[in-house]
PDB file of C-alpha atoms in Angstrom:
ATOM      1  CA  GLU F   1     -28.729 -12.607  10.383  1.00  0.00           C
ATOM      2  CA  ALA F   2     -25.613 -14.644   9.613  1.00  0.00           C
ATOM      3  CA  LYS F   3     -25.325 -13.058   6.153  1.00  0.00           C
ATOM      4  CA  ASN F   4     -25.573  -9.544   7.577  1.00  0.00           C
ATOM      5  CA  ALA F   5     -22.877 -10.387  10.093  1.00  0.00           C
ATOM      6  CA  ALA F   6     -20.675 -11.712   7.272  1.00  0.00           C
ATOM      7  CA  VAL F   7     -21.110  -8.482   5.291  1.00  0.00           C
ATOM      8  CA  VAL F   8     -20.237  -6.355   8.324  1.00  0.00           C
ATOM      9  CA  HIS F   9     -17.229  -8.559   9.066  1.00  0.00           C
ATOM     10  CA  LEU F  10     -15.990  -8.273   5.465  1.00  0.00           C
ATOM     11  CA  CYS F  11     -16.372  -4.479   5.430  1.00  0.00           C
ATOM     12  CA  ALA F  12     -14.622  -4.156   8.796  1.00  0.00           C
ATOM     13  CA  TRP F  13     -11.795  -6.371   7.542  1.00  0.00           C
ATOM     14  CA  ILE F  14     -11.313  -4.234   4.418  1.00  0.00           C
ATOM     15  CA  VAL F  15     -11.420  -0.931   6.302  1.00  0.00           C
ATOM     16  CA  GLY F  16      -9.011  -2.291   8.918  1.00  0.00           C
ATOM     17  CA  TRP F  17      -6.470  -3.324   6.282  1.00  0.00           C
ATOM     18  CA  ILE F  18      -6.756   0.026   4.500  1.00  0.00           C
ATOM     19  CA  VAL F  19      -6.153   1.925   7.744  1.00  0.00           C
ATOM     20  CA  ALA F  20      -3.233  -0.344   8.643  1.00  0.00           C
ATOM     21  CA  LEU F  21      -1.554  -0.027   5.237  1.00  0.00           C
ATOM     22  CA  VAL F  22      -1.994   3.754   5.130  1.00  0.00           C
ATOM     23  CA  GLY F  23      -0.560   3.985   8.658  1.00  0.00           C
ATOM     24  CA  VAL F  24       2.487   1.917   7.718  1.00  0.00           C
ATOM     25  CA  SER F  25       2.976   3.973   4.552  1.00  0.00           C
ATOM     26  CA  GLN F  26       2.736   7.193   6.528  1.00  0.00           C
ATOM     27  CA  ALA F  27       5.332   5.939   9.018  1.00  0.00           C
ATOM     28  CA  VAL F  28       7.745   4.934   6.249  1.00  0.00           C
ATOM     29  CA  MET F  29       7.283   8.189   4.352  1.00  0.00           C
ATOM     30  CA  SER F  30       7.699  10.319   7.477  1.00  0.00           C
ATOM     31  CA  ASN F  31      11.041   8.594   8.143  1.00  0.00           C
ATOM     32  CA  ALA F  32      12.048   9.505   4.589  1.00  0.00           C
ATOM     33  CA  LYS F  33      11.058  13.099   5.341  1.00  0.00           C
ATOM     34  CA  VAL F  34       8.304  13.156   2.714  1.00  0.00           C
ATOM     35  CA  ALA F  35       5.239  15.292   3.424  1.00  0.00           C
ATOM     36  CA  SER F  36       2.083  13.238   3.948  1.00  0.00           C
ATOM     37  CA  MET F  37       0.088  14.983   1.247  1.00  0.00           C
ATOM     38  CA  ASP F  38       2.902  14.509  -1.270  1.00  0.00           C
ATOM     39  CA  TRP F  39       2.958  10.745  -1.126  1.00  0.00           C
ATOM     40  CA  ILE F  40      -0.828  10.484  -0.905  1.00  0.00           C
ATOM     41  CA  ARG F  41      -1.168  12.603  -4.034  1.00  0.00           C
ATOM     42  CA  ALA F  42       1.559  10.630  -5.801  1.00  0.00           C
ATOM     43  CA  THR F  43       0.023   7.233  -5.021  1.00  0.00           C
ATOM     44  CA  TYR F  44      -3.749   7.813  -4.849  1.00  0.00           C
ATOM     45  CA  GLY F  45      -4.457  11.347  -6.021  1.00  0.00           C
ATOM     46  CA  PHE F  46      -2.958  10.961  -9.485  1.00  0.00           C
ATOM     47  CA  ARG F  47      -5.676   8.432 -10.345  1.00  0.00           C
ATOM     48  CA  LEU F  48      -8.358  11.019  -9.574  1.00  0.00           C
ATOM     49  CA  VAL F  49      -6.881  14.009 -11.407  1.00  0.00           C
ATOM     50  CA  ALA F  50      -5.503  12.080 -14.434  1.00  0.00           C
ATOM     51  CA  GLU F  51      -2.824  14.645 -15.253  1.00  0.00           C
ATOM     52  CA  ASP F  52      -0.651  12.243 -17.258  1.00  0.00           C
ATOM     53  CA  LEU F  53      -2.291  11.617 -20.636  1.00  0.00           C
ATOM     54  CA  SER F  54       0.217   9.077 -21.897  1.00  0.00           C
ATOM     55  CA  PRO F  55      -1.550   6.446 -24.037  1.00  0.00           C
ATOM     56  CA  ASN F  56      -2.546   3.324 -22.118  1.00  0.00           C
ATOM     57  CA  LEU F  57      -5.306   0.707 -22.012  1.00  0.00           C
ATOM     58  CA  GLY F  58      -7.787   3.190 -20.525  1.00  0.00           C
ATOM     59  CA  CYS F  59      -9.923   5.695 -22.402  1.00  0.00           C
ATOM     60  CA  PHE F  60      -9.011   8.773 -20.331  1.00  0.00           C
ATOM     61  CA  TRP F  61      -5.965   9.723 -22.404  1.00  0.00           C
ATOM     62  CA  TYR F  62      -7.880   9.900 -25.686  1.00  0.00           C
ATOM     63  CA  PHE F  63     -11.005  11.472 -24.255  1.00  0.00           C
ATOM     64  CA  PHE F  64      -9.262  14.233 -22.320  1.00  0.00           C
ATOM     65  CA  THR F  65      -6.878  14.991 -25.185  1.00  0.00           C
ATOM     66  CA  GLU F  66      -9.821  15.682 -27.476  1.00  0.00           C
ATOM     67  CA  MET F  67     -11.893  17.572 -24.898  1.00  0.00           C
ATOM     68  CA  PHE F  68     -11.992  21.294 -24.086  1.00  0.00           C
ATOM     69  CA  ASP F  69     -10.294  22.152 -20.780  1.00  0.00           C
ATOM     70  CA  ASN F  70     -13.433  23.965 -19.564  1.00  0.00           C
ATOM     71  CA  PHE F  71     -15.210  20.615 -19.131  1.00  0.00           C
ATOM     72  CA  ARG F  72     -12.290  18.697 -17.632  1.00  0.00           C
ATOM     73  CA  VAL F  73     -13.391  18.895 -13.978  1.00  0.00           C
ATOM     74  CA  PHE F  74     -16.950  17.828 -14.782  1.00  0.00           C
ATOM     75  CA  PHE F  75     -15.900  14.780 -16.787  1.00  0.00           C
ATOM     76  CA  LEU F  76     -13.235  13.822 -14.255  1.00  0.00           C
ATOM     77  CA  PHE F  77     -15.962  13.774 -11.615  1.00  0.00           C
ATOM     78  CA  ALA F  78     -18.278  11.775 -13.883  1.00  0.00           C
ATOM     79  CA  PHE F  79     -15.620   9.216 -14.832  1.00  0.00           C
ATOM     80  CA  ASP F  80     -14.330   8.783 -11.268  1.00  0.00           C
ATOM     81  CA  TYR F  81     -17.751   8.278  -9.690  1.00  0.00           C
ATOM     82  CA  PHE F  82     -19.374   6.246 -12.464  1.00  0.00           C
ATOM     83  CA  PRO F  83     -18.164   2.927 -10.977  1.00  0.00           C
ATOM     84  CA  VAL F  84     -19.728   3.896  -7.632  1.00  0.00           C
ATOM     85  CA  VAL F  85     -23.054   4.626  -9.316  1.00  0.00           C
ATOM     86  CA  LEU F  86     -22.955   1.316 -11.179  1.00  0.00           C
ATOM     87  CA  CYS F  87     -22.115  -0.646  -8.024  1.00  0.00           C
ATOM     88  CA  VAL F  88     -25.125   0.608  -6.058  1.00  0.00           C
ATOM     89  CA  PRO F  89     -27.824  -1.514  -7.800  1.00  0.00           C
ATOM     90  CA  VAL F  90     -25.583  -4.598  -7.681  1.00  0.00           C
ATOM     91  CA  VAL F  91     -25.011  -4.191  -3.933  1.00  0.00           C
ATOM     92  CA  VAL F  92     -28.705  -3.504  -3.293  1.00  0.00           C
ATOM     93  CA  ARG F  93     -29.747  -6.609  -5.228  1.00  0.00           C
ATOM     94  CA  LEU F  94     -26.975  -9.058  -4.264  1.00  0.00           C
ATOM     95  CA  GLY F  95     -25.235  -7.561  -1.227  1.00  0.00           C
ATOM     96  CA  ALA F  96     -26.963  -9.769   1.327  1.00  0.00           C
ATOM     97  CA  ASP F  97     -26.621 -13.004  -0.675  1.00  0.00           C
ATOM     98  CA  GLU F  98     -23.304 -12.557  -2.499  1.00  0.00           C
ATOM     99  CA  PRO F  99     -21.064 -10.003  -0.726  1.00  0.00           C
ATOM    100  CA  VAL F 100     -17.839 -11.371  -2.224  1.00  0.00           C
ATOM    101  CA  PHE F 101     -19.349 -11.233  -5.707  1.00  0.00           C
ATOM    102  CA  CYS F 102     -20.237  -7.582  -5.101  1.00  0.00           C
ATOM    103  CA  MET F 103     -16.590  -6.915  -4.225  1.00  0.00           C
ATOM    104  CA  PHE F 104     -15.571  -8.657  -7.450  1.00  0.00           C
ATOM    105  CA  ILE F 105     -17.929  -6.447  -9.501  1.00  0.00           C
ATOM    106  CA  ALA F 106     -16.727  -3.314  -7.706  1.00  0.00           C
ATOM    107  CA  ARG F 107     -13.117  -4.202  -8.474  1.00  0.00           C
ATOM    108  CA  LEU F 108     -13.953  -4.966 -12.096  1.00  0.00           C
ATOM    109  CA  LEU F 109     -15.755  -1.630 -12.574  1.00  0.00           C
ATOM    110  CA  CYS F 110     -12.903   0.284 -10.959  1.00  0.00           C
ATOM    111  CA  VAL F 111     -10.500  -1.273 -13.463  1.00  0.00           C
ATOM    112  CA  VAL F 112     -12.816  -0.566 -16.420  1.00  0.00           C
ATOM    113  CA  PHE F 113     -12.984   3.135 -15.537  1.00  0.00           C
ATOM    114  CA  SER F 114      -9.409   3.470 -14.313  1.00  0.00           C
ATOM    115  CA  PRO F 115      -7.327   6.220 -15.965  1.00  0.00           C
ATOM    116  CA  TYR F 116      -4.228   3.994 -15.977  1.00  0.00           C
ATOM    117  CA  PRO F 117      -5.331   0.340 -16.204  1.00  0.00           C
ATOM    118  CA  THR F 118      -2.868  -2.491 -16.724  1.00  0.00           C
ATOM    119  CA  LEU F 119      -3.118  -6.185 -17.489  1.00  0.00           C
ATOM    120  CA  GLY F 120      -2.140  -6.787 -13.859  1.00  0.00           C
ATOM    121  CA  ASP F 121      -5.259  -4.942 -12.695  1.00  0.00           C
ATOM    122  CA  ALA F 122      -7.387  -7.320 -14.748  1.00  0.00           C
ATOM    123  CA  ALA F 123      -5.538 -10.296 -13.261  1.00  0.00           C
ATOM    124  CA  GLY F 124      -6.606  -9.070  -9.810  1.00  0.00           C
ATOM    125  CA  TYR F 125     -10.301  -9.575 -10.439  1.00  0.00           C
ATOM    126  CA  LEU F 126      -9.973 -12.486 -12.881  1.00  0.00           C
ATOM    127  CA  ALA F 127      -8.290 -14.478 -10.106  1.00  0.00           C
ATOM    128  CA  LEU F 128     -11.589 -14.287  -8.179  1.00  0.00           C
ATOM    129  CA  LEU F 129     -13.703 -15.793 -10.977  1.00  0.00           C
ATOM    130  CA  PRO F 130     -13.229 -19.450  -9.881  1.00  0.00           C
ATOM    131  CA  LEU F 131     -14.955 -18.568  -6.592  1.00  0.00           C
ATOM    132  CA  PHE F 132     -18.216 -18.106  -8.500  1.00  0.00           C
ATOM    133  CA  ARG F 133     -18.053 -21.192 -10.696  1.00  0.00           C
ATOM    134  CA  ALA F 134     -21.359 -22.536  -9.381  1.00  0.00           C
ATOM    135  CA  SER F 135     -23.091 -19.157  -9.601  1.00  0.00           C
ATOM    136  CA  LEU F 136     -21.916 -18.630 -13.187  1.00  0.00           C
ATOM    137  CA  ALA F 137     -23.210 -21.974 -14.428  1.00  0.00           C
ATOM    138  CA  GLY F 138     -24.953 -21.727 -17.780  1.00  0.00           C
ATOM    139  CA  VAL F 139     -22.792 -19.021 -19.326  1.00  0.00           C
ATOM    140  CA  GLY F 140     -22.398 -21.020 -22.533  1.00  0.00           C
ATOM    141  CA  GLY F 141     -20.889 -19.536 -25.676  1.00  0.00           C
ATOM    142  CA  PHE F 142     -20.811 -15.997 -24.336  1.00  0.00           C
ATOM    143  CA  GLY F 143     -17.994 -17.000 -22.002  1.00  0.00           C
ATOM    144  CA  TYR F 144     -15.867 -18.043 -24.971  1.00  0.00           C
ATOM    145  CA  LEU F 145     -16.520 -14.711 -26.684  1.00  0.00           C
ATOM    146  CA  VAL F 146     -15.393 -12.827 -23.576  1.00  0.00           C
ATOM    147  CA  CYS F 147     -12.232 -14.958 -23.346  1.00  0.00           C
ATOM    148  CA  ALA F 148     -11.539 -14.284 -27.024  1.00  0.00           C
ATOM    149  CA  GLY F 149     -11.960 -10.558 -26.372  1.00  0.00           C
ATOM    150  CA  TYR F 150      -9.377 -10.663 -23.581  1.00  0.00           C
ATOM    151  CA  VAL F 151      -6.890 -12.569 -25.716  1.00  0.00           C
ATOM    152  CA  ALA F 152      -7.406 -10.351 -28.774  1.00  0.00           C
ATOM    153  CA  SER F 153      -7.058  -7.133 -26.749  1.00  0.00           C
ATOM    154  CA  ALA F 154      -3.937  -8.369 -24.969  1.00  0.00           C
ATOM    155  CA  LEU F 155      -2.336  -9.367 -28.281  1.00  0.00           C
ATOM    156  CA  LEU F 156      -3.379  -6.329 -30.318  1.00  0.00           C
ATOM    157  CA  SER F 157      -2.484  -3.606 -27.811  1.00  0.00           C
ATOM    158  CA  PRO F 158       1.335  -3.957 -28.113  1.00  0.00           C
ATOM    159  CA  ILE F 159       1.048  -4.366 -31.889  1.00  0.00           C
ATOM    160  CA  MET F 160      -1.015  -1.190 -32.325  1.00  0.00           C
ATOM    161  CA  TRP F 161       1.272   0.653 -29.905  1.00  0.00           C
ATOM    162  CA  ARG F 162       4.335  -0.260 -31.970  1.00  0.00           C
ATOM    163  CA  LEU F 163       2.649   0.643 -35.258  1.00  0.00           C
ATOM    164  CA  TRP F 164       1.722   4.053 -33.883  1.00  0.00           C
ATOM    165  CA  ILE F 165       4.612   5.091 -31.602  1.00  0.00           C
ATOM    166  CA  VAL F 166       7.626   3.231 -32.994  1.00  0.00           C
ATOM    167  CA  ASP F 167       7.009   2.531 -36.692  1.00  0.00           C
ATOM    168  CA  ARG F 168       4.721   5.560 -37.198  1.00  0.00           C
ATOM    169  CA  VAL F 169       2.618   3.838 -39.841  1.00  0.00           C
ATOM    170  CA  ALA F 170      -0.647   4.161 -37.864  1.00  0.00           C
ATOM    171  CA  ASN F 171      -2.391   6.861 -35.848  1.00  0.00           C
ATOM    172  CA  ALA F 172      -3.911   7.141 -32.378  1.00  0.00           C
ATOM    173  CA  ASN F 173      -7.237   5.698 -33.536  1.00  0.00           C
ATOM    174  CA  PHE F 174      -5.656   2.284 -34.105  1.00  0.00           C
ATOM    175  CA  PHE F 175      -4.513   2.032 -30.504  1.00  0.00           C
ATOM    176  CA  PHE F 176      -7.709   3.639 -29.191  1.00  0.00           C
ATOM    177  CA  ALA F 177      -9.747   0.962 -30.988  1.00  0.00           C
ATOM    178  CA  THR F 178      -7.827  -1.621 -28.966  1.00  0.00           C
ATOM    179  CA  THR F 179      -8.564   0.210 -25.714  1.00  0.00           C
ATOM    180  CA  LEU F 180     -12.269   0.324 -26.631  1.00  0.00           C
ATOM    181  CA  ALA F 181     -12.207  -3.420 -27.292  1.00  0.00           C
ATOM    182  CA  TRP F 182     -10.511  -3.910 -23.901  1.00  0.00           C
ATOM    183  CA  MET F 183     -13.202  -1.865 -22.137  1.00  0.00           C
ATOM    184  CA  ALA F 184     -16.006  -3.578 -24.057  1.00  0.00           C
ATOM    185  CA  THR F 185     -14.675  -7.022 -23.134  1.00  0.00           C
ATOM    186  CA  GLN F 186     -14.527  -6.168 -19.433  1.00  0.00           C
ATOM    187  CA  SER F 187     -17.981  -4.589 -19.577  1.00  0.00           C
ATOM    188  CA  ALA F 188     -19.338  -7.722 -21.266  1.00  0.00           C
ATOM    189  CA  LEU F 189     -17.822  -9.854 -18.500  1.00  0.00           C
ATOM    190  CA  CYS F 190     -19.456  -7.638 -15.865  1.00  0.00           C
ATOM    191  CA  VAL F 191     -22.909  -7.818 -17.494  1.00  0.00           C
ATOM    192  CA  LEU F 192     -22.604 -11.563 -18.088  1.00  0.00           C
ATOM    193  CA  CYS F 193     -21.580 -12.314 -14.495  1.00  0.00           C
ATOM    194  CA  VAL F 194     -24.295 -10.153 -12.949  1.00  0.00           C
ATOM    195  CA  ASP F 195     -26.932 -11.669 -15.233  1.00  0.00           C
ATOM    196  CA  ARG F 196     -25.986 -15.253 -14.369  1.00  0.00           C
ATOM    197  CA  VAL F 197     -25.669 -14.645 -10.630  1.00  0.00           C
ATOM    198  CA  VAL F 198     -29.028 -12.866 -10.480  1.00  0.00           C
ATOM    199  CA  ALA F 199     -30.657 -15.671 -12.491  1.00  0.00           C
ATOM    200  CA  ASN F 200     -29.182 -18.386 -10.258  1.00  0.00           C
ATOM    201  CA  THR F 201     -30.148 -16.427  -7.125  1.00  0.00           C
ATOM    202  CA  ARG F 202     -33.759 -16.376  -8.291  1.00  0.00           C
ATOM    203  CA  LEU F 203     -33.720 -20.112  -8.883  1.00  0.00           C
ATOM    204  CA  ALA F 204     -32.281 -20.703  -5.425  1.00  0.00           C
TER     205      ALA F 204
END
């Protein structure tokens, strides 16, 4: 009963903050004489339609550049809702016992499948990892591999970008390989965390 109340309280807190921040944004934008749909599309909508295909740490730019326009809407829908689909089993299995961990996984998956991810987005969910130190006990050597993946991706991405865009001695595949490594590292972290938390929940 107490856990269910905590989950409801957390959800109500999140929804309340979202409503409050959107209300404040709407008030500020209306004073600046900006139409409501314009600023909503510019701040939230652009992540759903992925119109800007400038190279970044995500995979959208490469995928949608190589894809036929006829399939664009279908794959946009699939990419945007894939994190939701992946979160459902985690919430069903751990929602009652570990609601904050479920929020961490949801945030992580949203960053993995974001059309415009940044290193700052990763910092947002990595800052929550110390909260689950006890639940993630027994990670072992896999944790070091994940850390090495983060460091290697963060170091290689600007190098590959310069080789491709500035020096023009490489092609898009060099930089795309770095983005794949970035996505694979985050996916490995997600799988590793869920595996350890589920295992420790069973033992408890």
